[in-house]
Amino acid sequence: MKTVVVYASKYEFTKGIAEFIAEKLQQDGILAEVREVKAVHYLAGFDAIVIGSALYMGHWMKEATEFVRRNSSTLADHQVWLFSSGPLGTETKDAQGRDLIVGAESKEITEFMEAIHPRDHHVFFGGLDSSKLSLAHRMIRKLPAARAILSEGDFRDWKDIEVWAMSIARALEAVQTAPRNAPIMMMGAK
Ligand SMILES: Cc1cc2nc3c(=O)[nH]c(=O)nc-3n(C[C@H](O)[C@H](O)[C@H](O)COP(=O)(O)O)c2cc1C
């Protein structure tokens, strides 16, 4: 099973998540490589594809969205997992009791679910280092509404990421060990 973990990341928090997922897959004996989305020009040769993007203003990064749209027919024929890196903090609900994780699902995810039928989509907590922000992002962060949700810190939950990576490893192993022509009985299987 050859796997590629493709990511779009502006300040490298999502890159770190992608690298960690690939590392966990490798430790489980799965051939896995990590590539920045702009460096992926073809997907031939990969059995499984994991794609992740940082979230900005409720959206996946443009290059990640374009990558999925451009390769949608190939992706629809593969085992695909998606992840987003976004919410900052450790709370899963806001002051009004709204679910921050479900709320962080970007607008594109519904479209991707229908177009490529990924095996799963998972939202991970992200990170923010104010000293690295672009001028535009610094300005946005100064807005009162943004200040409350764009907290500084590294909130990536490595245990959560590991559990998710292992769920991918288990699913790939099940595909590999299934007898030829036997139906694969798995939740969400294509
Ligand atoms: C200007 C700005 C807007 C953001 N918008 C969102 C958002 O809409 N939803 C979300 O969950 N996280 C949002 N975030 C948090 C980022 O997604 C988070 O910092 C992410 O981990 C950054 O990943 P990266 O370093 O790979 O780019 C925003 C961060 C900034 C600076």
PDB file of C-alpha atoms and ligand atoms in Angstrom, residues 8-15 17 53-59 61 85-88 100 104 123-128 133 136-138 140-141 149-150 156, ligand 1:
ATOM      1  CA  ALA A   8      -1.663  22.913   2.336  1.00  0.00           C
ATOM      2  CA  SER A   9      -0.233  24.993   5.149  1.00  0.00           C
ATOM      3  CA  LYS A  10       0.615  28.675   5.527  1.00  0.00           C
ATOM      4  CA  TYR A  11       2.500  28.706   8.837  1.00  0.00           C
ATOM      5  CA  GLU A  12       3.489  25.004   9.003  1.00  0.00           C
ATOM      6  CA  PHE A  13       1.126  23.822  11.758  1.00  0.00           C
ATOM      7  CA  THR A  14      -0.752  21.688   9.213  1.00  0.00           C
ATOM      8  CA  LYS A  15       2.536  20.578   7.671  1.00  0.00           C
ATOM      9  CA  ILE A  17       0.211  17.281  11.308  1.00  0.00           C
ATOM     10  CA  SER A  53      -5.549  21.851   4.703  1.00  0.00           C
ATOM     11  CA  ALA A  54      -5.426  24.668   7.213  1.00  0.00           C
ATOM     12  CA  LEU A  55      -8.674  26.605   7.565  1.00  0.00           C
ATOM     13  CA  TYR A  56      -8.834  30.329   6.876  1.00  0.00           C
ATOM     14  CA  MET A  57     -12.056  32.325   7.160  1.00  0.00           C
ATOM     15  CA  GLY A  58     -14.121  29.159   7.013  1.00  0.00           C
ATOM     16  CA  HIS A  59     -12.371  27.739   3.952  1.00  0.00           C
ATOM     17  CA  MET A  61      -6.643  26.961   1.417  1.00  0.00           C
ATOM     18  CA  SER A  85      -6.513  21.973  10.851  1.00  0.00           C
ATOM     19  CA  GLY A  86      -8.193  24.965  12.401  1.00  0.00           C
ATOM     20  CA  PRO A  87      -9.846  25.530  15.740  1.00  0.00           C
ATOM     21  CA  LEU A  88      -7.590  27.248  18.263  1.00  0.00           C
ATOM     22  CA  LEU A 100     -16.631  24.279  17.342  1.00  0.00           C
ATOM     23  CA  ALA A 104     -15.117  24.376  11.663  1.00  0.00           C
ATOM     24  CA  VAL A 123     -11.000  18.361  12.050  1.00  0.00           C
ATOM     25  CA  PHE A 124      -7.897  18.798  14.210  1.00  0.00           C
ATOM     26  CA  PHE A 125      -7.060  21.641  16.547  1.00  0.00           C
ATOM     27  CA  GLY A 126      -4.418  23.890  14.974  1.00  0.00           C
ATOM     28  CA  GLY A 127      -1.918  26.457  16.099  1.00  0.00           C
ATOM     29  CA  LEU A 128      -1.124  30.146  15.797  1.00  0.00           C
ATOM     30  CA  LEU A 133       1.416  36.152  10.758  1.00  0.00           C
ATOM     31  CA  ALA A 136      -3.346  40.849   6.455  1.00  0.00           C
ATOM     32  CA  HIS A 137      -3.779  38.115   9.064  1.00  0.00           C
ATOM     33  CA  ARG A 138      -2.531  40.435  11.829  1.00  0.00           C
ATOM     34  CA  ILE A 140      -7.921  40.306  10.835  1.00  0.00           C
ATOM     35  CA  ARG A 141      -6.773  39.112  14.267  1.00  0.00           C
ATOM     36  CA  ILE A 149     -11.393  32.814  18.549  1.00  0.00           C
ATOM     37  CA  LEU A 150      -7.874  33.271  17.162  1.00  0.00           C
ATOM     38  CA  ARG A 156      -2.514  20.319  18.063  1.00  0.00           C
TER      39      ARG A 156
HETATM   40  C1  LIG B   1      -6.622  35.095   9.822  1.00  0.00           C
HETATM   41  C2  LIG B   1      -6.939  33.713  10.312  1.00  0.00           C
HETATM   42  C3  LIG B   1      -8.155  33.125  10.017  1.00  0.00           C
HETATM   43  C4  LIG B   1      -8.478  31.843  10.496  1.00  0.00           C
HETATM   44  N1  LIG B   1      -9.701  31.307  10.201  1.00  0.00           N
HETATM   45  C5  LIG B   1     -10.028  30.101  10.731  1.00  0.00           C
HETATM   46  C6  LIG B   1     -11.318  29.525  10.489  1.00  0.00           C
HETATM   47  O1  LIG B   1     -12.141  30.066   9.780  1.00  0.00           O
HETATM   48  N2  LIG B   1     -11.616  28.338  11.084  1.00  0.00           N
HETATM   49  C7  LIG B   1     -10.710  27.685  11.885  1.00  0.00           C
HETATM   50  O2  LIG B   1     -11.049  26.633  12.432  1.00  0.00           O
HETATM   51  N3  LIG B   1      -9.474  28.180  12.080  1.00  0.00           N
HETATM   52  C8  LIG B   1      -9.110  29.375  11.536  1.00  0.00           C
HETATM   53  N4  LIG B   1      -7.866  29.888  11.734  1.00  0.00           N
HETATM   54  C9  LIG B   1      -6.883  29.094  12.473  1.00  0.00           C
HETATM   55  C10 LIG B   1      -5.936  28.352  11.532  1.00  0.00           C
HETATM   56  O3  LIG B   1      -6.648  27.468  10.732  1.00  0.00           O
HETATM   57  C11 LIG B   1      -4.902  27.607  12.368  1.00  0.00           C
HETATM   58  O4  LIG B   1      -4.078  28.589  12.903  1.00  0.00           O
HETATM   59  C12 LIG B   1      -4.156  26.562  11.551  1.00  0.00           C
HETATM   60  O5  LIG B   1      -3.645  25.558  12.397  1.00  0.00           O
HETATM   61  C13 LIG B   1      -3.032  27.184  10.772  1.00  0.00           C
HETATM   62  O6  LIG B   1      -2.392  26.189  10.010  1.00  0.00           O
HETATM   63  P1  LIG B   1      -1.118  26.472   9.121  1.00  0.00           P
HETATM   64  O7  LIG B   1      -0.018  26.964  10.035  1.00  0.00           O
HETATM   65  O8  LIG B   1      -0.784  25.161   8.545  1.00  0.00           O
HETATM   66  O9  LIG B   1      -1.463  27.487   8.068  1.00  0.00           O
HETATM   67  C14 LIG B   1      -7.519  31.128  11.256  1.00  0.00           C
HETATM   68  C15 LIG B   1      -6.256  31.717  11.521  1.00  0.00           C
HETATM   69  C16 LIG B   1      -5.959  32.993  11.064  1.00  0.00           C
HETATM   70  C17 LIG B   1      -4.619  33.588  11.372  1.00  0.00           C
END
